Amino acid sequence: MSDLINLVDVLQQKRLLWQGREQPSSPVLASSGYAVFDEKLAGGFPETGVVSIESQVGIGELRFLSSRILKEQSKNNDTRLLVFINPPGVLCAEFFHHQNFDVSKILLIQPKQKNDALWAAEQCLKSGACDAVLLWQNQFEVHQIKRLQLACEEGKSLQFLMQTKAQSGLSLPVSLSMCLTASPQGLNVRINKRKGAWDLPAFTLDMSQYWPTFSLTQQKPASNVIRFPQTQHRQGL
């Protein structure tokens, strides 16, 4: 009997056992830096946990996340790292420098194997030295996400899973899942899953006031037709 009690205690400590009398706790949220997004999600991103983002590359997904990253770096007095694992292109240091982000706090990891990338993400998350980890990878298994969730809780960090296509047929235990598509004003956001909350209708995130150079205006384009002077033709006799 004592062995059974000890086993139950161990499972509870590792959060592998749930009891019916337990009340689900509300997730702690942190501002995304965008008022509309924060309003729709009642506060913004989860402060810790795994966030899945389905998005094509280069539509503004990093600009969207940069506001949250900058806010957290300022709160932590520039001491924690921002980790990129297997990004699809070359990171632009000038972009981060222009946003007053300390580029010396950026860590780039490029493992060749998917399991190595997951291992690197887990170590960074639970170390406590990293504020956020961005991992580009499309396929995950449930037990892998659970390990990342536990690592986030241990290190008080946030994991972004950057996916170019949705993983069909499997519901992953992430804290937040969303799909981003390009919009003339910024991004269209569709929330697929929220921990402890209902799904939301899709909405548009207007980024034109933050990034006017990268947003299309509603102004009518100027005509490029060149009108030549009209001449009168005289009919011959």
Coordinates of C-alpha atoms in Angstrom, one line a residue:
M1 CA 0.0 0.0 0.0
S2 CA 2.8 2.4 0.9
D3 CA 4.5 1.7 -2.5
L4 CA 1.2 2.7 -4.2
I5 CA 1.0 5.9 -2.3
N6 CA 4.6 6.7 -3.1
L7 CA 3.9 6.1 -6.8
V8 CA 0.8 8.4 -6.7
D9 CA 2.9 11.1 -5.1
V10 CA 5.6 10.8 -7.8
L11 CA 3.1 10.9 -10.6
Q12 CA 1.4 14.0 -9.1
Q13 CA 4.8 15.8 -8.7
K14 CA 5.5 15.1 -12.3
R15 CA 2.0 16.3 -13.3
L16 CA 1.3 12.9 -14.9
L17 CA -1.8 12.3 -12.8
W18 CA -4.9 14.4 -12.7
Q19 CA -7.6 14.3 -10.0
G20 CA -11.3 15.2 -10.5
R21 CA -11.3 17.7 -7.6
E22 CA -8.6 19.8 -9.2
Q23 CA -9.7 23.1 -10.6
P24 CA -8.0 24.2 -13.9
S25 CA -5.9 27.3 -13.3
S26 CA -6.2 30.3 -15.6
P27 CA -3.1 30.8 -17.7
V28 CA -1.0 33.8 -17.0
L29 CA -0.9 36.0 -20.1
A30 CA 1.6 38.6 -21.4
S31 CA 0.9 41.4 -23.9
S32 CA 1.8 40.8 -27.5
G33 CA 2.4 44.5 -28.1
Y34 CA -0.7 44.7 -30.3
A35 CA -3.9 46.0 -28.7
V36 CA -6.3 44.1 -31.0
F37 CA -4.6 40.8 -30.4
D38 CA -4.5 41.3 -26.7
E39 CA -8.2 42.2 -26.6
K40 CA -9.2 39.2 -28.6
L41 CA -7.2 36.8 -26.5
A42 CA -8.0 38.5 -23.2
G43 CA -4.4 39.5 -22.5
G44 CA -2.1 38.2 -25.2
F45 CA 0.3 35.3 -25.4
P46 CA 0.7 32.8 -22.5
E47 CA 3.6 33.8 -20.4
T48 CA 5.0 30.3 -20.5
G49 CA 4.1 27.3 -22.7
V50 CA 4.1 26.1 -26.2
V51 CA 2.6 28.2 -29.0
S52 CA 2.0 26.7 -32.5
I53 CA 2.0 29.2 -35.4
E54 CA 1.1 28.0 -38.9
S55 CA 2.4 30.6 -41.4
Q56 CA 4.1 31.0 -44.7
V57 CA 7.6 32.3 -44.5
G58 CA 8.2 36.0 -44.8
I59 CA 4.6 37.4 -44.4
G60 CA 5.4 39.3 -41.2
E61 CA 5.4 36.5 -38.7
L62 CA 8.7 37.6 -37.1
R63 CA 7.6 41.3 -37.0
F64 CA 4.4 40.1 -35.2
L65 CA 6.4 38.3 -32.6
S66 CA 9.1 41.0 -32.2
S67 CA 6.9 43.2 -30.0
R68 CA 6.4 40.5 -27.5
I69 CA 10.1 39.5 -27.6
L70 CA 11.2 43.1 -27.0
K71 CA 8.8 43.6 -24.1
E72 CA 10.1 40.5 -22.3
Q73 CA 13.7 41.4 -22.9
S74 CA 13.1 44.8 -21.4
K75 CA 11.3 43.2 -18.4
N76 CA 14.2 40.8 -17.8
N77 CA 16.9 43.6 -18.1
D78 CA 18.4 42.1 -21.2
T79 CA 19.7 39.1 -19.4
R80 CA 17.9 36.2 -21.1
L81 CA 18.5 34.8 -24.6
L82 CA 16.4 34.5 -27.7
V83 CA 17.0 31.2 -29.5
F84 CA 16.3 30.5 -33.2
I85 CA 16.5 26.8 -34.2
N86 CA 16.7 26.0 -37.9
P87 CA 15.2 29.2 -39.3
P88 CA 14.4 28.9 -43.0
G89 CA 16.6 31.8 -44.0
V90 CA 19.4 34.1 -42.8
L91 CA 18.6 36.2 -39.7
C92 CA 18.9 39.9 -40.3
A93 CA 20.9 41.4 -37.4
E94 CA 20.1 44.9 -38.6
F95 CA 16.4 44.3 -38.1
F96 CA 16.9 43.4 -34.4
H97 CA 19.4 46.2 -33.9
H98 CA 16.9 48.7 -35.4
Q99 CA 14.4 47.4 -32.8
N100 CA 16.9 48.1 -30.0
F101 CA 17.3 44.4 -29.3
D102 CA 20.7 43.3 -28.0
V103 CA 21.9 41.1 -30.8
S104 CA 24.5 39.5 -28.5
K105 CA 21.5 37.8 -26.8
I106 CA 20.5 36.0 -29.9
L107 CA 21.5 32.3 -30.2
L108 CA 21.3 30.5 -33.6
I109 CA 21.3 26.7 -33.5
Q110 CA 21.1 24.6 -36.7
P111 CA 21.0 20.9 -36.0
K112 CA 20.8 18.5 -38.9
Q113 CA 18.4 16.0 -37.3
K114 CA 14.9 16.8 -36.1
N115 CA 15.4 15.0 -32.8
D116 CA 18.5 17.0 -32.1
A117 CA 16.6 20.2 -32.8
L118 CA 13.9 19.1 -30.3
W119 CA 16.6 18.2 -27.7
A120 CA 18.2 21.6 -28.2
A121 CA 14.9 23.4 -27.7
E122 CA 14.1 21.4 -24.5
Q123 CA 17.5 22.2 -23.0
C124 CA 17.2 25.9 -23.8
L125 CA 13.7 26.1 -22.4
K126 CA 14.3 24.4 -19.1
S127 CA 17.7 26.1 -18.5
G128 CA 16.1 29.4 -17.3
A129 CA 18.6 31.3 -19.5
C130 CA 16.2 31.7 -22.4
D131 CA 13.1 33.9 -22.7
A132 CA 11.8 32.4 -25.9
V133 CA 12.8 29.6 -28.4
L134 CA 11.6 29.7 -32.0
L135 CA 11.8 26.2 -33.7
W136 CA 11.0 25.7 -37.4
Q137 CA 9.6 22.2 -37.8
N138 CA 6.4 20.8 -39.2
Q139 CA 5.9 17.4 -37.6
F140 CA 5.6 16.7 -33.9
E141 CA 4.3 13.9 -31.7
V142 CA 2.2 14.3 -28.5
H143 CA 4.9 13.2 -26.1
Q144 CA 7.4 15.7 -27.7
I145 CA 5.0 18.6 -27.0
K146 CA 4.5 17.5 -23.5
R147 CA 8.2 17.5 -22.8
L148 CA 8.5 21.0 -24.3
Q149 CA 5.6 22.1 -22.1
L150 CA 7.3 20.8 -18.9
A151 CA 10.5 22.4 -20.0
C152 CA 8.7 25.8 -20.4
E153 CA 7.3 25.5 -16.9
E154 CA 10.6 24.6 -15.4
G155 CA 12.5 27.5 -17.1
K156 CA 9.6 30.0 -17.2
S157 CA 10.0 30.3 -21.0
L158 CA 8.0 30.3 -24.1
Q159 CA 8.3 28.0 -27.1
F160 CA 7.1 29.1 -30.6
L161 CA 6.7 26.2 -33.1
M162 CA 6.9 27.8 -36.5
Q163 CA 5.1 25.6 -39.0
T164 CA 4.6 26.2 -42.8
K165 CA 1.7 23.7 -42.9
A166 CA -0.7 22.3 -40.5
Q167 CA -0.2 18.8 -39.0
S168 CA -3.4 16.9 -40.0
G169 CA -5.0 14.2 -37.9
L170 CA -3.4 15.0 -34.6
S171 CA -4.4 17.4 -31.9
L172 CA -1.2 18.5 -30.1
P173 CA -1.4 19.6 -26.4
V174 CA -0.1 23.2 -27.0
S175 CA -1.1 26.2 -25.0
L176 CA -2.1 28.2 -28.1
S177 CA -2.4 27.3 -31.8
M178 CA -3.0 29.9 -34.5
C179 CA -2.8 30.3 -38.3
L180 CA -1.5 33.5 -39.9
T181 CA -2.1 34.6 -43.5
A182 CA -1.1 37.7 -45.3
S183 CA -3.4 40.8 -45.4
P184 CA -2.9 44.1 -47.1
Q185 CA -2.9 45.8 -43.7
G186 CA -0.9 43.1 -41.8
L187 CA -2.0 39.7 -40.9
N188 CA -5.2 37.6 -40.8
V189 CA -5.3 35.6 -37.5
R190 CA -7.2 32.4 -37.0
I191 CA -7.1 30.9 -33.5
N192 CA -7.3 27.1 -33.7
K193 CA -7.0 26.3 -30.0
R194 CA -6.6 28.1 -26.7
K195 CA -5.9 26.4 -23.4
G196 CA -8.7 27.0 -21.0
A197 CA -10.8 29.1 -23.4
W198 CA -13.1 28.9 -26.4
D199 CA -11.9 29.3 -30.0
L200 CA -12.4 32.7 -31.6
P201 CA -13.6 33.9 -35.0
A202 CA -10.8 35.0 -37.4
F203 CA -9.7 38.6 -37.2
T204 CA -7.3 41.0 -38.9
L205 CA -4.3 42.4 -37.2
D206 CA -3.7 45.9 -38.6
M207 CA 0.1 46.4 -38.5
S208 CA 0.2 49.5 -40.7
Q209 CA 0.6 51.9 -37.8
Y210 CA 3.6 49.9 -36.5
W211 CA 5.1 48.9 -39.9
P212 CA 3.7 51.3 -42.5
T213 CA 6.4 50.5 -45.0
F214 CA 5.3 46.9 -45.2
S215 CA 1.6 47.5 -45.4
L216 CA -0.5 48.3 -48.5
T217 CA -2.6 51.5 -48.4
Q218 CA -6.1 51.8 -49.6
Q219 CA -5.2 54.7 -51.9
K220 CA -6.2 54.4 -55.6
P221 CA -3.0 53.8 -57.6
A222 CA -2.0 56.5 -59.9
S223 CA -2.8 55.9 -63.6
N224 CA 0.2 55.1 -65.8
V225 CA -1.6 55.9 -69.0
I226 CA 0.1 58.7 -71.0
R227 CA -2.3 60.7 -73.0
F228 CA -1.0 62.2 -76.3
P229 CA -2.3 65.5 -77.6
Q230 CA -5.2 65.2 -79.9
T231 CA -4.9 66.4 -83.5
Q232 CA -7.5 67.2 -86.0
H233 CA -7.5 65.4 -89.3
R234 CA -8.7 67.2 -92.5
Q235 CA -10.5 65.2 -95.0
G236 CA -9.0 65.4 -98.5
L237 CA -11.1 67.0 -101.4

